[in-house]
Amino acid sequence: MTFIVPEDVEGYAAEHTTPPSELLQRLAAETEATLRSPQMLTGMTEGRFLEFLVYATGARRVLELGTYSGYSAISMAAALPAEGRIDTCEVEEEHAAVARRYIAEAGLSDRITIHLGPALETIGRLEGGFDFVFIDADKENYVNYYEAVLPRLTERGLIAADNTLWSARVLDQSDDSEGTVAIRAFNEHVRADDRVVSVMLTLRDGVTLIRPA
């Protein structure tokens, strides 16, 4: 992943962000050392950002598409109210196993539920509405995930979609790789959707915030 913001600016922002807990630091280190595609790890700054979104919205029901090793779920759980909960979807057992271990160590097993299997199937099984949805799974299904969760948002619900700048490859019209085409299509789909209001942020690899209009 190539970040949009210059590396020294990213570093300065990180230095002026409240550092993660010791548990999250260990989780990040293990992820980078042992799991495939460690660039998928939610970074420290984005982890805090997600925590702030949950805190600011007062979200009680959070849905995450793409658990990976659990960093983002644990980050968001820090801002949940007493009755809040997170449902998080993951297709790789190897990733889910790491996430389960750290979620248990954090004392959050009763607040974070990992659903192993295709996310669209899990969404269909879950009942009720979602106050906050974080989309960070396979890019080819971003539009499908968006269409599945948008009608399930509560009145003041919010979606955050990760990687929407895709290391700036969305700007390269000669890049017709599957991931780039999928993210570009998702971005255009959201922009053209009069059901929502959105803002694309240059945080890390691009984060788009979406709410009902």
CSV table of C-alpha atoms in Angstrom, one decimal:
chain,number,residue,atom,x,y,z
A,1,MET,CA,0.0,0.0,0.0
A,2,THR,CA,1.2,3.5,-0.9
A,3,PHE,CA,-0.3,6.1,1.4
A,4,ILE,CA,-1.7,9.2,-0.2
A,5,VAL,CA,-0.3,11.6,2.4
A,6,PRO,CA,3.5,12.0,2.4
A,7,GLU,CA,5.3,9.6,4.8
A,8,ASP,CA,6.7,12.3,7.0
A,9,VAL,CA,3.3,13.9,7.4
A,10,GLU,CA,1.8,10.4,8.2
A,11,GLY,CA,4.5,10.0,10.8
A,12,TYR,CA,3.8,13.4,12.4
A,13,ALA,CA,0.1,12.7,12.6
A,14,ALA,CA,0.8,9.4,14.3
A,15,GLU,CA,3.2,11.1,16.8
A,16,HIS,CA,0.4,13.5,17.7
A,17,THR,CA,-2.3,10.8,18.1
A,18,THR,CA,-3.0,9.0,21.4
A,19,PRO,CA,-1.0,5.8,21.1
A,20,PRO,CA,-2.8,2.4,21.1
A,21,SER,CA,-3.0,0.1,24.1
A,22,GLU,CA,-0.2,-2.3,24.8
A,23,LEU,CA,-2.5,-5.1,23.6
A,24,LEU,CA,-3.1,-3.5,20.3
A,25,GLN,CA,0.6,-2.9,19.9
A,26,ARG,CA,1.3,-6.6,20.4
A,27,LEU,CA,-1.6,-7.5,18.0
A,28,ALA,CA,-0.1,-5.2,15.3
A,29,ALA,CA,3.4,-6.7,15.8
A,30,GLU,CA,2.1,-10.3,15.6
A,31,THR,CA,0.0,-9.5,12.5
A,32,GLU,CA,3.0,-7.9,10.7
A,33,ALA,CA,5.2,-10.9,11.6
A,34,THR,CA,3.0,-13.8,11.0
A,35,LEU,CA,0.0,-13.1,8.7
A,36,ARG,CA,-0.2,-12.7,5.0
A,37,SER,CA,-0.9,-9.2,3.6
A,38,PRO,CA,0.0,-7.2,6.7
A,39,GLN,CA,-0.7,-4.0,4.8
A,40,MET,CA,-4.4,-4.9,5.5
A,41,LEU,CA,-3.9,-4.1,9.2
A,42,THR,CA,-5.8,-1.0,10.3
A,43,GLY,CA,-3.1,1.5,11.3
A,44,MET,CA,-2.9,3.3,14.6
A,45,THR,CA,-4.3,6.6,13.3
A,46,GLU,CA,-7.2,4.9,11.5
A,47,GLY,CA,-7.9,2.8,14.5
A,48,ARG,CA,-8.3,5.9,16.6
A,49,PHE,CA,-10.4,7.5,13.9
A,50,LEU,CA,-12.8,4.5,13.9
A,51,GLU,CA,-13.0,4.7,17.7
A,52,PHE,CA,-13.9,8.4,17.4
A,53,LEU,CA,-16.6,7.7,14.8
A,54,VAL,CA,-18.3,5.1,17.1
A,55,TYR,CA,-18.0,7.5,20.1
A,56,ALA,CA,-19.3,10.5,18.2
A,57,THR,CA,-22.3,8.7,16.7
A,58,GLY,CA,-23.1,6.9,19.9
A,59,ALA,CA,-23.4,3.7,17.9
A,60,ARG,CA,-24.7,0.7,19.8
A,61,ARG,CA,-24.8,-1.8,16.9
A,62,VAL,CA,-21.7,-2.0,14.7
A,63,LEU,CA,-21.2,-4.2,11.7
A,64,GLU,CA,-17.7,-4.7,10.3
A,65,LEU,CA,-17.0,-6.4,7.0
A,66,GLY,CA,-13.5,-7.7,7.1
A,67,THR,CA,-12.2,-8.6,10.6
A,68,TYR,CA,-8.6,-9.5,9.6
A,69,SER,CA,-6.7,-9.8,12.9
A,70,GLY,CA,-9.2,-7.8,15.0
A,71,TYR,CA,-7.4,-4.5,15.4
A,72,SER,CA,-10.2,-2.4,14.1
A,73,ALA,CA,-12.9,-4.3,16.0
A,74,ILE,CA,-11.1,-3.9,19.3
A,75,SER,CA,-10.4,-0.2,18.5
A,76,MET,CA,-14.1,0.4,17.9
A,77,ALA,CA,-15.2,-1.6,21.0
A,78,ALA,CA,-13.4,0.9,23.2
A,79,ALA,CA,-16.0,3.5,22.3
A,80,LEU,CA,-19.1,1.3,22.6
A,81,PRO,CA,-21.7,2.2,25.2
A,82,ALA,CA,-22.4,-0.4,27.9
A,83,GLU,CA,-25.1,-2.3,25.8
A,84,GLY,CA,-23.2,-2.0,22.5
A,85,ARG,CA,-22.0,-4.8,20.4
A,86,ILE,CA,-20.0,-5.5,17.2
A,87,ASP,CA,-20.7,-8.2,14.6
A,88,THR,CA,-17.6,-8.7,12.4
A,89,CYS,CA,-17.3,-10.9,9.3
A,90,GLU,CA,-14.2,-12.8,8.2
A,91,VAL,CA,-13.7,-15.5,5.6
A,92,GLU,CA,-10.2,-16.7,6.6
A,93,GLU,CA,-10.0,-18.9,9.7
A,94,GLU,CA,-6.3,-18.1,10.2
A,95,HIS,CA,-7.2,-14.4,10.6
A,96,ALA,CA,-10.3,-15.1,12.8
A,97,ALA,CA,-8.2,-17.3,15.1
A,98,VAL,CA,-5.8,-14.4,15.8
A,99,ALA,CA,-8.7,-12.0,16.3
A,100,ARG,CA,-10.5,-14.3,18.7
A,101,ARG,CA,-7.4,-14.7,20.9
A,102,TYR,CA,-6.9,-11.0,21.2
A,103,ILE,CA,-10.6,-10.2,21.6
A,104,ALA,CA,-10.7,-12.7,24.5
A,105,GLU,CA,-7.6,-11.2,26.1
A,106,ALA,CA,-9.1,-7.8,25.9
A,107,GLY,CA,-12.2,-9.1,27.7
A,108,LEU,CA,-14.5,-8.3,24.7
A,109,SER,CA,-15.7,-11.8,23.7
A,110,ASP,CA,-19.2,-10.9,25.0
A,111,ARG,CA,-19.3,-7.7,22.9
A,112,ILE,CA,-17.6,-8.7,19.6
A,113,THR,CA,-18.9,-11.7,17.6
A,114,ILE,CA,-16.9,-13.0,14.7
A,115,HIS,CA,-18.9,-14.6,11.9
A,116,LEU,CA,-16.8,-16.9,9.8
A,117,GLY,CA,-18.0,-17.1,6.2
A,118,PRO,CA,-19.1,-14.9,3.3
A,119,ALA,CA,-20.2,-11.5,4.6
A,120,LEU,CA,-23.2,-11.2,2.3
A,121,GLU,CA,-24.6,-14.4,3.8
A,122,THR,CA,-23.9,-13.2,7.3
A,123,ILE,CA,-25.6,-9.9,6.7
A,124,GLY,CA,-28.7,-11.8,5.5
A,125,ARG,CA,-28.8,-13.7,8.8
A,126,LEU,CA,-28.4,-10.8,11.1
A,127,GLU,CA,-31.5,-9.1,12.4
A,128,GLY,CA,-32.2,-5.4,13.1
A,129,GLY,CA,-30.5,-2.2,11.9
A,130,PHE,CA,-26.9,-1.0,12.1
A,131,ASP,CA,-25.8,2.3,13.6
A,132,PHE,CA,-22.3,2.1,12.1
A,133,VAL,CA,-20.9,-0.1,9.3
A,134,PHE,CA,-17.2,-0.4,8.4
A,135,ILE,CA,-16.6,-1.9,5.0
A,136,ASP,CA,-13.0,-3.3,4.6
A,137,ALA,CA,-13.4,-6.6,2.9
A,138,ASP,CA,-12.8,-7.9,-0.7
A,139,LYS,CA,-13.0,-4.9,-3.0
A,140,GLU,CA,-14.9,-6.7,-5.8
A,141,ASN,CA,-18.0,-6.9,-3.5
A,142,TYR,CA,-17.9,-3.3,-2.2
A,143,VAL,CA,-21.0,-2.3,-4.2
A,144,ASN,CA,-22.8,-5.5,-3.1
A,145,TYR,CA,-21.9,-4.8,0.5
A,146,TYR,CA,-23.0,-1.2,0.2
A,147,GLU,CA,-26.4,-2.2,-1.3
A,148,ALA,CA,-26.9,-4.9,1.4
A,149,VAL,CA,-26.2,-2.6,4.4
A,150,LEU,CA,-27.6,0.8,3.2
A,151,PRO,CA,-31.3,-0.2,3.7
A,152,ARG,CA,-30.3,-1.6,7.2
A,153,LEU,CA,-28.9,1.6,8.5
A,154,THR,CA,-30.7,3.2,11.5
A,155,GLU,CA,-32.0,6.7,11.1
A,156,ARG,CA,-28.7,8.3,11.9
A,157,GLY,CA,-26.6,5.4,10.7
A,158,LEU,CA,-23.2,5.8,9.1
A,159,ILE,CA,-21.0,3.8,6.7
A,160,ALA,CA,-17.2,4.0,6.5
A,161,ALA,CA,-15.7,2.4,3.4
A,162,ASP,CA,-11.9,1.8,3.6
A,163,ASN,CA,-9.3,1.9,0.8
A,164,THR,CA,-11.3,4.2,-1.5
A,165,LEU,CA,-8.3,5.9,-2.9
A,166,TRP,CA,-6.5,2.6,-3.4
A,167,SER,CA,-3.0,4.0,-3.3
A,168,ALA,CA,-4.1,6.6,-5.9
A,169,ARG,CA,-4.5,3.9,-8.5
A,170,VAL,CA,-8.1,5.0,-9.0
A,171,LEU,CA,-6.7,8.0,-10.8
A,172,ASP,CA,-4.7,5.9,-13.3
A,173,GLN,CA,-7.1,5.1,-16.1
A,174,SER,CA,-4.6,2.7,-17.6
A,175,ASP,CA,-4.9,0.5,-14.4
A,176,ASP,CA,-7.6,-2.1,-15.2
A,177,SER,CA,-6.7,-4.6,-12.4
A,178,GLU,CA,-9.6,-6.1,-10.7
A,179,GLY,CA,-9.2,-4.3,-7.4
A,180,THR,CA,-8.8,-0.9,-9.0
A,181,VAL,CA,-11.7,-1.3,-11.3
A,182,ALA,CA,-13.9,-2.4,-8.3
A,183,ILE,CA,-12.9,0.5,-6.1
A,184,ARG,CA,-13.4,3.0,-9.0
A,185,ALA,CA,-16.8,1.5,-9.7
A,186,PHE,CA,-17.8,1.7,-6.0
A,187,ASN,CA,-16.7,5.3,-5.8
A,188,GLU,CA,-18.8,6.3,-8.8
A,189,HIS,CA,-21.7,4.3,-7.5
A,190,VAL,CA,-21.7,6.2,-4.3
A,191,ARG,CA,-21.2,9.5,-6.0
A,192,ALA,CA,-24.2,9.0,-8.2
A,193,ASP,CA,-26.5,7.7,-5.4
A,194,ASP,CA,-29.0,10.4,-4.4
A,195,ARG,CA,-30.0,8.4,-1.4
A,196,VAL,CA,-26.9,9.4,0.4
A,197,VAL,CA,-24.5,12.1,1.3
A,198,SER,CA,-20.8,11.2,1.3
A,199,VAL,CA,-17.3,12.7,1.9
A,200,MET,CA,-14.0,11.0,0.8
A,201,LEU,CA,-11.1,11.6,3.2
A,202,THR,CA,-7.4,11.2,2.4
A,203,LEU,CA,-6.8,9.4,5.7
A,204,ARG,CA,-4.4,6.5,5.2
A,205,ASP,CA,-5.5,4.8,1.9
A,206,GLY,CA,-8.7,6.7,1.6
A,207,VAL,CA,-11.9,6.5,3.8
A,208,THR,CA,-15.3,7.4,2.5
A,209,LEU,CA,-18.0,8.3,5.0
A,210,ILE,CA,-21.6,7.8,3.8
A,211,ARG,CA,-24.9,8.6,5.5
A,212,PRO,CA,-28.6,8.6,4.3
A,213,ALA,CA,-29.6,11.8,2.7
